[in-house]
XYZ file of C-alpha atoms in Angstrom:
675
model
C -14.619 -97.960 125.225
C -12.900 -99.050 122.026
C -9.155 -98.808 121.528
C -9.084 -98.655 117.732
C -12.633 -97.944 116.479
C -14.509 -94.796 117.500
C -18.159 -94.486 116.396
C -19.776 -91.038 116.159
C -23.397 -90.501 115.146
C -24.206 -87.194 113.431
C -27.406 -85.166 113.460
C -28.718 -87.131 110.476
C -28.454 -90.443 112.292
C -25.420 -91.608 110.269
C -22.720 -93.438 112.213
C -19.176 -92.446 111.267
C -16.954 -95.314 112.393
C -13.470 -93.831 112.798
C -10.521 -96.230 112.545
C -7.360 -95.096 114.332
C -5.229 -98.117 115.205
C -3.494 -97.340 118.490
C 0.293 -97.584 118.570
C 0.678 -97.704 114.791
C 1.439 -94.921 112.281
C -0.913 -96.633 109.813
C -4.184 -98.494 110.145
C -3.714 -102.261 110.136
C -6.265 -105.014 110.585
C -4.824 -106.697 113.664
C -6.525 -109.498 115.589
C -7.507 -106.944 118.220
C -8.919 -104.576 115.576
C -11.015 -107.396 114.090
C -12.372 -108.339 117.539
C -13.297 -104.726 118.298
C -14.949 -104.315 114.904
C -17.153 -107.334 115.649
C -18.221 -105.692 118.931
C -19.004 -102.434 117.100
C -21.178 -104.314 114.627
C -23.083 -105.921 117.531
C -23.967 -102.460 118.839
C -24.761 -101.015 115.425
C -27.113 -103.877 114.588
C -28.996 -103.044 117.776
C -28.987 -99.252 117.168
C -29.893 -99.413 113.459
C -28.418 -96.060 112.334
C -29.422 -94.416 109.061
C -26.124 -95.557 107.611
C -22.543 -96.503 108.409
C -19.449 -94.762 107.040
C -15.975 -96.244 107.561
C -13.442 -93.417 107.872
C -9.738 -93.394 108.718
C -8.252 -90.917 111.181
C -4.732 -91.615 109.883
C -3.417 -88.931 107.540
C -1.431 -91.571 105.626
C -4.418 -93.486 104.346
C -7.469 -95.677 104.846
C -6.134 -99.138 105.797
C -2.706 -100.599 104.905
C -3.989 -104.170 105.102
C -3.721 -107.042 107.546
C -1.199 -107.120 110.374
C 1.607 -108.926 108.531
C 3.418 -109.536 111.820
C 0.760 -112.086 112.750
C 1.614 -114.089 109.606
C 5.219 -114.737 110.584
C 6.394 -118.280 111.184
C 4.685 -119.881 114.123
C 1.140 -119.797 112.738
C -0.066 -123.238 111.676
C -2.104 -123.806 108.555
C -5.218 -124.777 110.521
C -4.966 -121.618 112.638
C -4.570 -119.500 109.502
C -7.594 -121.133 107.884
C -9.746 -120.561 110.971
C -8.655 -116.912 111.067
C -9.615 -116.396 107.405
C -13.020 -118.032 107.931
C -13.578 -115.668 110.868
C -12.806 -112.595 108.719
C -15.101 -113.941 105.999
C -17.943 -114.060 108.529
C -17.134 -110.560 109.804
C -17.098 -108.982 106.345
C -20.266 -110.897 105.416
C -21.954 -109.220 108.390
C -20.973 -105.797 107.012
C -22.283 -106.792 103.593
C -25.654 -107.917 104.997
C -26.369 -105.000 107.376
C -29.908 -103.617 107.119
C -28.666 -100.055 106.542
C -26.410 -98.519 103.859
C -22.639 -98.822 104.322
C -19.881 -96.758 102.730
C -16.079 -96.754 102.773
C -14.534 -93.275 102.500
C -11.039 -93.824 101.122
C -8.029 -91.539 101.123
C -4.319 -92.312 100.772
C -3.529 -95.994 100.544
C -6.219 -98.667 100.638
C -4.409 -101.976 100.405
C -5.060 -105.696 100.742
C -7.416 -106.373 103.628
C -8.325 -102.684 103.712
C -9.618 -102.874 100.149
C -11.395 -106.140 100.969
C -13.178 -104.435 103.867
C -14.126 -101.550 101.572
C -15.523 -104.008 99.011
C -17.828 -105.471 101.663
C -19.551 -102.062 101.882
C -22.417 -101.089 99.574
C -20.565 -98.007 98.324
C -16.967 -96.819 98.029
C -15.784 -93.273 97.418
C -12.184 -92.081 97.104
C -10.379 -88.785 97.504
C -9.293 -87.427 94.129
C -5.640 -86.958 94.971
C -2.336 -88.436 93.672
C -1.725 -89.994 97.105
C -4.830 -92.194 96.836
C -3.800 -95.691 95.764
C -5.816 -98.920 95.843
C -4.187 -102.339 95.449
C -4.101 -106.023 96.265
C -0.356 -106.411 97.001
C -0.688 -109.902 98.543
C 1.255 -111.653 95.747
C 4.341 -109.790 96.974
C 3.942 -111.659 100.251
C 3.560 -115.021 98.524
C -0.232 -115.279 98.943
C -3.348 -113.878 97.251
C -6.331 -111.930 98.651
C -7.942 -114.100 101.319
C -10.539 -111.920 103.049
C -13.094 -112.290 100.248
C -11.172 -110.121 97.804
C -11.107 -112.671 95.000
C -14.906 -112.973 95.179
C -15.969 -109.363 95.647
C -13.442 -107.769 93.269
C -14.571 -110.066 90.433
C -18.214 -109.343 91.233
C -17.488 -105.628 91.289
C -15.190 -104.981 88.296
C -15.269 -108.216 86.306
C -13.066 -111.287 86.269
C -10.262 -110.188 83.967
C -9.639 -106.686 85.440
C -9.842 -108.126 88.970
C -7.502 -111.006 88.161
C -4.984 -108.686 86.518
C -5.064 -106.438 89.576
C -4.556 -109.350 91.996
C -1.899 -111.068 89.862
C 0.224 -107.945 89.405
C -0.120 -106.393 92.852
C -0.016 -102.996 91.122
C -1.956 -100.078 92.556
C -4.515 -97.908 90.794
C -5.280 -94.240 91.349
C -8.640 -92.893 92.471
C -9.541 -91.984 88.887
C -8.505 -95.388 87.553
C -10.514 -97.059 90.328
C -13.572 -94.990 89.373
C -13.177 -95.831 85.684
C -12.971 -99.580 86.326
C -15.831 -99.519 88.857
C -13.778 -100.332 91.948
C -15.093 -97.150 93.587
C -18.401 -95.446 92.860
C -17.449 -91.777 93.104
C -14.385 -89.592 93.625
C -14.198 -86.103 95.101
C -11.587 -83.591 96.283
C -10.794 -83.506 100.000
C -13.003 -80.490 100.696
C -16.089 -82.243 99.281
C -15.631 -85.891 100.176
C -17.463 -85.901 103.530
C -20.484 -84.162 102.034
C -20.497 -86.701 99.200
C -20.344 -89.567 101.722
C -23.438 -88.265 103.561
C -25.266 -87.707 100.302
C -24.599 -91.260 99.082
C -25.798 -92.770 102.369
C -29.156 -91.053 101.840
C -29.218 -91.895 98.142
C -26.882 -94.835 97.357
C -25.730 -95.114 93.739
C -27.227 -97.827 91.607
C -24.965 -100.854 91.071
C -23.042 -100.590 87.825
C -23.900 -103.524 85.518
C -20.940 -105.608 84.415
C -19.884 -105.553 80.792
C -20.982 -108.591 78.807
C -17.365 -109.621 78.182
C -16.640 -109.574 81.929
C -19.699 -111.722 82.663
C -18.733 -114.213 79.970
C -15.159 -114.420 81.288
C -16.446 -115.719 84.620
C -18.509 -118.528 83.085
C -16.977 -122.012 82.985
C -16.151 -121.830 79.236
C -14.749 -118.322 79.740
C -12.525 -119.439 82.600
C -11.285 -122.443 80.622
C -10.203 -120.125 77.814
C -8.850 -117.244 79.941
C -7.002 -119.207 82.665
C -4.328 -120.727 80.353
C -3.740 -117.287 78.837
C -3.291 -115.787 82.302
C -0.882 -118.576 83.251
C 1.182 -118.013 80.123
C 1.356 -114.250 80.724
C 2.167 -114.712 84.418
C 4.953 -117.169 83.603
C 6.745 -114.390 81.671
C 7.259 -112.539 84.957
C 7.277 -115.244 87.639
C 8.639 -118.771 87.949
C 5.961 -121.067 89.350
C 8.564 -123.006 91.346
C 9.730 -119.785 92.999
C 6.452 -117.867 93.293
C 3.486 -120.265 93.439
C 0.876 -117.723 94.642
C -0.204 -116.158 91.318
C -0.581 -119.592 89.737
C -2.560 -120.818 92.753
C -4.852 -117.795 92.324
C -5.493 -118.666 88.670
C -6.256 -122.304 89.609
C -8.555 -121.098 92.405
C -10.503 -118.887 89.997
C -10.629 -121.427 87.188
C -12.057 -124.142 89.449
C -14.488 -122.088 91.533
C -15.097 -118.759 89.753
C -18.812 -119.338 89.199
C -19.558 -120.394 92.807
C -19.046 -117.718 95.521
C -19.412 -120.221 98.355
C -16.737 -122.479 96.895
C -14.547 -119.417 96.248
C -14.669 -118.399 99.924
C -13.813 -121.929 101.041
C -11.012 -122.180 98.497
C -9.631 -118.791 99.580
C -9.339 -119.983 103.159
C -7.697 -123.308 102.299
C -5.373 -122.072 99.545
C -4.204 -118.849 101.197
C -3.540 -120.618 104.511
C -1.554 -123.307 102.650
C 0.545 -120.700 100.862
C 0.969 -118.623 104.006
C 2.853 -121.289 105.945
C 5.070 -122.185 102.960
C 8.742 -121.257 102.618
C 8.196 -118.730 99.824
C 5.587 -116.715 101.710
C 7.590 -116.782 104.928
C 10.698 -115.539 103.111
C 8.738 -112.812 101.311
C 7.209 -111.763 104.628
C 10.774 -111.573 105.937
C 11.655 -109.291 102.993
C 8.630 -107.119 103.828
C 9.994 -106.557 107.333
C 13.495 -105.930 105.995
C 11.976 -103.203 103.846
C 10.117 -101.786 106.847
C 13.385 -101.684 108.786
C 15.072 -99.679 106.025
C 12.126 -97.277 106.003
C 12.404 -96.818 109.755
C 16.074 -95.789 109.495
C 15.041 -92.461 108.003
C 11.859 -91.923 109.952
C 13.153 -90.554 113.234
C 14.824 -87.378 111.983
C 13.168 -83.998 111.858
C 14.700 -83.160 108.496
C 12.415 -82.054 105.682
C 14.496 -80.664 102.799
C 12.823 -78.449 100.216
C 15.664 -77.499 97.879
C 18.175 -79.952 96.382
C 21.173 -78.886 94.317
C 22.717 -81.529 92.039
C 26.099 -81.026 90.376
C 26.563 -83.144 87.260
C 24.091 -83.283 84.393
C 25.015 -86.728 83.115
C 22.662 -89.687 83.279
C 23.077 -90.277 87.033
C 23.070 -86.626 88.097
C 20.227 -85.690 85.770
C 18.115 -88.641 86.853
C 18.749 -87.970 90.566
C 17.616 -84.378 90.001
C 14.524 -85.543 88.097
C 13.562 -88.039 90.802
C 13.887 -85.449 93.588
C 11.738 -83.094 91.522
C 9.129 -85.796 90.965
C 8.907 -86.193 94.738
C 7.931 -82.553 95.159
C 11.248 -80.797 95.794
C 12.709 -77.673 94.237
C 15.820 -78.785 92.371
C 18.659 -76.861 90.733
C 20.856 -78.847 88.331
C 24.366 -77.626 87.579
C 26.767 -78.593 84.813
C 29.453 -76.722 82.878
C 28.090 -77.907 79.527
C 24.643 -76.814 78.367
C 24.179 -79.948 76.253
C 24.140 -82.142 79.382
C 21.548 -79.929 81.040
C 19.394 -79.996 77.901
C 19.474 -83.792 77.775
C 18.777 -84.091 81.500
C 15.756 -81.779 81.297
C 14.441 -83.764 78.325
C 14.781 -87.071 80.209
C 13.109 -85.489 83.236
C 10.135 -84.432 81.117
C 9.778 -88.011 79.854
C 9.837 -89.308 83.438
C 7.232 -86.785 84.603
C 4.962 -87.538 81.641
C 5.197 -91.283 82.314
C 4.651 -91.052 86.065
C 2.250 -88.115 86.430
C 0.273 -88.291 83.149
C -1.693 -85.156 84.032
C -0.289 -82.234 81.921
C -0.888 -79.785 84.782
C 1.180 -81.892 87.182
C 3.894 -82.386 84.538
C 4.172 -78.617 84.013
C 4.319 -78.037 87.777
C 7.174 -80.534 88.055
C 9.054 -78.901 85.185
C 8.713 -75.557 86.974
C 10.430 -77.059 90.040
C 13.474 -78.270 88.045
C 15.849 -75.403 87.257
C 18.906 -75.615 84.961
C 21.607 -73.822 86.927
C 24.932 -73.705 85.029
C 26.363 -71.026 87.357
C 25.414 -72.792 90.590
C 23.196 -70.075 92.038
C 21.135 -72.711 93.864
C 24.024 -73.841 96.067
C 23.599 -71.119 98.697
C 19.929 -71.912 99.373
C 20.103 -75.715 99.050
C 19.175 -77.997 101.952
C 21.003 -80.863 100.215
C 23.796 -80.799 97.632
C 24.647 -83.982 95.717
C 27.771 -84.319 93.579
C 27.401 -86.675 90.607
C 30.321 -85.813 88.319
C 32.834 -88.239 86.748
C 34.971 -90.459 88.989
C 38.093 -88.316 89.314
C 39.552 -87.618 92.765
C 41.031 -84.199 91.992
C 37.899 -82.969 90.230
C 35.707 -84.047 93.125
C 38.006 -82.490 95.730
C 38.079 -79.187 93.852
C 34.279 -79.176 93.592
C 33.683 -79.989 97.259
C 36.037 -77.248 98.383
C 33.841 -74.808 96.441
C 30.592 -76.301 97.707
C 31.673 -76.188 101.349
C 32.490 -72.487 101.113
C 29.137 -71.590 99.506
C 26.666 -73.829 101.359
C 24.809 -73.182 104.582
C 26.432 -74.837 107.611
C 23.297 -76.946 108.257
C 22.962 -78.182 104.651
C 23.711 -81.793 103.790
C 26.795 -82.328 101.627
C 26.837 -85.608 99.680
C 28.661 -87.460 96.918
C 27.248 -90.102 94.611
C 30.655 -91.704 94.106
C 30.599 -95.440 93.561
C 34.262 -96.184 94.176
C 36.265 -93.361 95.814
C 36.526 -93.499 99.638
C 34.942 -90.575 101.479
C 38.127 -90.099 103.482
C 40.016 -89.311 100.258
C 37.461 -86.839 98.916
C 37.032 -85.035 102.248
C 40.769 -84.416 102.809
C 40.384 -80.907 101.365
C 37.386 -79.925 103.505
C 37.639 -77.687 106.560
C 35.174 -80.066 108.219
C 35.838 -83.571 106.776
C 33.131 -85.050 108.991
C 30.499 -83.134 107.043
C 30.662 -85.302 103.913
C 28.428 -88.333 103.409
C 27.809 -90.581 100.446
C 24.419 -90.971 98.811
C 25.049 -93.754 96.328
C 22.121 -94.142 93.930
C 21.820 -97.023 91.481
C 20.992 -96.901 87.795
C 18.226 -96.551 86.690
C 17.391 -94.115 89.475
C 13.632 -94.198 88.832
C 13.498 -97.995 89.288
C 16.126 -98.855 91.890
C 14.736 -98.437 95.410
C 17.981 -98.624 97.351
C 20.326 -95.737 98.179
C 23.518 -96.496 100.102
C 24.098 -93.872 102.814
C 27.881 -93.986 103.114
C 29.793 -92.856 106.194
C 33.531 -92.566 106.748
C 35.535 -92.759 109.943
C 35.150 -89.017 110.508
C 31.511 -88.670 109.467
C 29.285 -87.026 112.058
C 26.811 -89.718 113.221
C 23.959 -87.207 113.109
C 24.554 -86.708 109.388
C 24.116 -90.416 108.698
C 20.603 -90.184 110.167
C 19.992 -86.958 108.268
C 21.057 -88.614 105.011
C 18.712 -91.537 105.679
C 15.886 -89.078 106.381
C 16.501 -87.372 103.029
C 16.403 -90.727 101.244
C 13.012 -91.461 102.801
C 11.775 -87.990 101.783
C 12.322 -88.995 98.152
C 10.609 -92.360 98.726
C 13.741 -94.485 98.573
C 15.219 -97.052 100.967
C 18.327 -95.928 102.895
C 21.078 -98.429 103.692
C 23.872 -97.187 106.001
C 27.233 -98.620 104.885
C 30.855 -97.980 105.807
C 33.080 -96.179 103.322
C 35.150 -98.942 101.787
C 35.964 -99.973 98.208
C 32.742 -100.799 96.356
C 30.700 -100.128 99.496
C 28.250 -103.051 99.880
C 26.249 -103.687 96.708
C 29.000 -103.276 94.084
C 31.460 -105.134 96.305
C 29.159 -108.171 96.527
C 27.928 -107.990 92.931
C 31.334 -107.761 91.235
C 32.679 -111.286 92.044
C 29.360 -112.733 90.857
C 29.596 -110.857 87.539
C 33.266 -111.677 87.052
C 32.693 -115.382 87.673
C 29.983 -115.334 85.003
C 32.433 -113.776 82.534
C 35.139 -116.229 83.561
C 32.704 -118.977 82.558
C 32.424 -117.295 79.146
C 36.230 -117.390 78.904
C 35.959 -121.140 79.553
C 33.512 -121.570 76.686
C 30.143 -121.618 78.447
C 27.575 -119.779 76.247
C 26.265 -116.528 77.730
C 22.559 -117.540 77.395
C 23.260 -120.724 79.382
C 24.913 -118.697 82.155
C 22.041 -116.227 82.297
C 19.410 -118.960 82.252
C 21.061 -120.658 85.237
C 20.951 -117.400 87.224
C 17.301 -116.767 86.320
C 16.387 -120.308 87.339
C 18.061 -119.625 90.678
C 15.745 -116.625 91.043
C 17.683 -113.599 89.803
C 15.595 -111.027 87.864
C 18.049 -111.251 84.943
C 21.269 -113.089 84.242
C 24.690 -111.595 85.119
C 25.827 -111.301 81.493
C 22.690 -109.424 80.464
C 23.035 -107.284 83.594
C 26.633 -106.393 82.717
C 25.524 -105.417 79.196
C 22.766 -103.248 80.674
C 25.117 -101.487 83.127
C 27.779 -100.987 80.452
C 30.819 -103.204 80.046
C 33.146 -100.205 80.269
C 31.665 -99.342 83.660
C 31.946 -102.963 84.822
C 35.594 -103.037 83.751
C 36.370 -99.718 85.445
C 34.860 -100.874 88.747
C 36.550 -104.269 88.450
C 39.943 -102.653 87.841
C 39.527 -100.527 90.979
C 38.478 -103.478 93.135
C 40.739 -106.164 91.620
C 44.000 -105.287 93.421
C 42.196 -104.833 96.732
C 40.294 -108.131 96.708
C 42.509 -110.289 94.508
C 39.980 -110.390 91.673
C 40.854 -111.777 88.255
C 39.500 -109.765 85.341
C 38.239 -112.078 82.564
C 39.797 -111.799 79.127
C 36.452 -111.517 77.302
C 35.448 -108.462 79.362
C 38.672 -106.625 78.423
C 38.310 -107.616 74.782
C 34.710 -106.388 74.518
C 35.688 -102.973 75.879
C 38.785 -102.749 73.666
C 36.588 -103.306 70.598
C 34.078 -100.725 71.935
C 31.403 -103.351 72.385
C 30.073 -101.743 75.559
C 26.711 -103.485 75.879
C 23.204 -102.234 75.319
C 24.210 -98.568 74.955
C 26.494 -99.334 71.985
C 24.224 -101.934 70.405
C 26.701 -104.739 70.964
C 28.187 -106.400 74.014
C 28.069 -110.038 74.963
C 24.682 -109.841 73.213
C 23.497 -107.835 70.209
C 20.774 -105.197 70.525
C 18.381 -103.974 67.861
C 16.400 -100.836 68.736
C 17.181 -101.514 72.388
C 15.878 -105.093 72.291
C 18.235 -107.927 73.156
C 19.028 -110.679 70.662
C 20.429 -113.908 72.073
C 21.922 -116.590 69.868
C 20.402 -120.042 70.197
C 22.464 -122.632 72.021
C 22.942 -126.054 70.481
C 20.570 -128.541 72.112
C 23.402 -130.998 72.552
C 25.357 -128.611 74.788
C 25.656 -129.835 78.400
C 26.503 -127.084 80.924
C 28.847 -127.681 83.881
C 27.016 -129.233 86.820
C 28.295 -126.597 89.232
C 27.511 -123.641 86.941
C 24.993 -121.997 89.285
C 27.034 -122.708 92.408
C 30.098 -121.022 90.921
C 28.252 -117.738 90.488
C 26.119 -117.776 93.613
C 28.815 -118.907 96.025
C 31.077 -116.069 94.896
C 28.254 -113.729 95.941
C 27.606 -115.543 99.227
C 31.283 -115.651 100.173
C 31.675 -111.918 99.509
C 28.586 -111.267 101.642
C 30.279 -113.048 104.543
C 33.435 -110.975 103.981
C 31.489 -107.689 104.064
C 29.848 -108.727 107.298
C 33.192 -109.633 108.869
C 34.734 -106.293 107.824
C 31.851 -104.289 109.252
C 30.845 -102.776 105.907
C 27.271 -103.321 107.095
C 25.918 -103.488 110.632
C 24.239 -106.900 110.629
C 22.963 -109.810 108.542
C 19.449 -108.454 108.116
C 20.672 -105.148 106.710
C 23.024 -107.012 104.386
C 20.141 -109.152 103.113
C 18.016 -106.045 102.601
C 20.781 -104.260 100.721
C 21.519 -107.148 98.369
C 17.815 -107.837 97.671
C 16.882 -104.216 96.969
C 20.226 -103.279 95.414
C 20.834 -106.276 93.137
C 17.468 -108.031 92.890
C 18.829 -111.124 94.662
C 16.027 -113.728 94.607
C 13.540 -112.299 97.161
C 11.841 -115.670 97.694
C 15.129 -116.903 99.203
C 15.080 -114.174 101.862
C 18.548 -112.746 101.141
C 22.075 -114.207 100.849
C 22.721 -114.590 104.587
C 19.281 -116.117 105.097
C 20.018 -118.504 102.209
C 23.284 -119.526 103.875
C 21.528 -120.315 107.139
C 18.664 -122.089 105.364
C 21.124 -124.323 103.541
C 23.066 -125.063 106.727
C 26.360 -123.381 107.632
C 28.450 -126.556 107.520
C 26.905 -127.693 104.243
C 27.419 -124.329 102.575
C 31.013 -124.005 103.731
C 31.778 -127.541 102.562
C 30.382 -126.661 99.126
C 32.720 -123.652 98.961
C 35.681 -125.864 99.841
C 34.756 -128.279 97.033
C 34.547 -125.380 94.575
C 37.969 -124.177 95.749
C 39.494 -127.588 95.034
C 37.943 -127.666 91.545
C 38.304 -124.064 90.407
C 40.805 -122.142 92.490
C 41.452 -119.705 95.293
C 38.558 -117.365 94.432
C 36.347 -119.834 96.319
C 38.461 -119.941 99.470
C 35.988 -119.523 102.366
C 36.324 -116.111 103.981
C 37.450 -116.047 107.614
C 34.025 -114.653 108.481
C 32.407 -118.086 108.097
C 33.892 -119.017 111.477
C 31.999 -116.124 113.099
C 28.566 -117.118 111.790
C 26.085 -118.679 114.162
C 23.165 -120.944 113.334
C 19.641 -119.530 113.525
């Protein structure tokens, strides 16, 4: 009896090998699953069926990849290398079976799952938007190690395969068919019949294009590899993320020799796997999984969302909920805001869905609703109007009287405490915060805000809603700035204080990027809007003794508001940033990076002490997914522990002596424990 693999032979002599990993909502290639698969192959080689079809019994997808838990710290490089060699041998057995093999793919087919599929003679995929194929290993600090770098290049050509592995981006079933990653696609009702048909009559191998064959020759690799390195360096710092550059080196050296490629895969991937970057990125993966789990235990499946406020945030929240399959009514007093919101939504749907039929279906689900008729039937209502206490209170009093008692009532406020807004409600415990970040379509995190009176069940319900729209919920206590803005603001203000002191903005931003931030704080402030930054800073300043830099006030006074006005700390032409060159003779302050980062770290410690967030791991998750804090560092609290508590606190004390009270170590440092 097998725990995870269940073979069934049909009347035509075809073996359907069902994969249903026990104890897991998704199929993963665990050590136990690999061992059982080897036993199944032993039996199949003896039975010699007419063919073998790999099929998943999980509704979510084919195979999500390897069991990442087994890659956590503790595995030695030699053990990792031996494991990879073992999987190479197992997949080589599948590839060399005497009978036809086929992978029948639906839903996600990722990493090791795609590598298993590539070891089959034939691959077919369900023609459905949920079908996605990818090599996401670079996001874990490694590259495909189960033969993926060999078989993907052989199958689709060197350049398309390398681009897929370097980016980690997924492709749809139709894109996979076009590039040759799968042989055929079919709708759900026809896919099993197609699988049987292709076992009896396998498709002929598709010949590679001449350009793809040339790219994998030694001269081709010598020309293409530097170009790939240059393009990769635009998006990743080799010192921070070595995996994509190691993949390019691996291909350049061994691309024409499959045997050498397999050996290099095992040695290089195992080396990367035990490194600090990969271990921290694996940590981030599990932080993300924890956030996902926060919304997974509630039986709450909303169908209708009502959004009040047709501005950029409200309109984009409505569009995103619509994109995720919900019926959405969008209310605003002014028709012009609804018109703009609907137009932006159409652009989002066209970009994400591409298929005109799906775009039209999405537009049909998004209803302009100036009178608010959708309130009574909504499962969730989200307020996203301007930040005015009286206006919000008046609105929520109306919403409470019109909504169903079981509907979720939420505000997208970024600065007003829930306790203040809910004073006018008959049931103050009914209100929660759902704080989205701009741009809504890109930012994964949503803060699920609870006040002192909030019903605990509603916190879970709010998290469940966030997961229903494919976002990451982060439960935080209602307090000024919540978590993300509270931690981000001192970092931004310190950057602008440096500008006041004469440090050029490009130098400040470059220091932050070299630390690992996705963009510098000055550019980020311009992107958010300097008027918004100032408004938030003015609300938080008296509460947390923050000093507002002179240059920030001056920019707003002169209506230089950042990217949206065409001028902020930088100039913008047709939306593109223009940075002035800095004189080569300029020498930046030695503690430039520390001044910005330690403001962020110190505020993280303060939030933890005040109970704004439950624990260090959730804080790290929130700051990574809410601000883009260098993922390869594992989060601010993880960075503190990695650098040593005493060392980090001493550095803060030195900064306090040099630059002032804003660096005074928070009392929470005394509560931290080594890990």
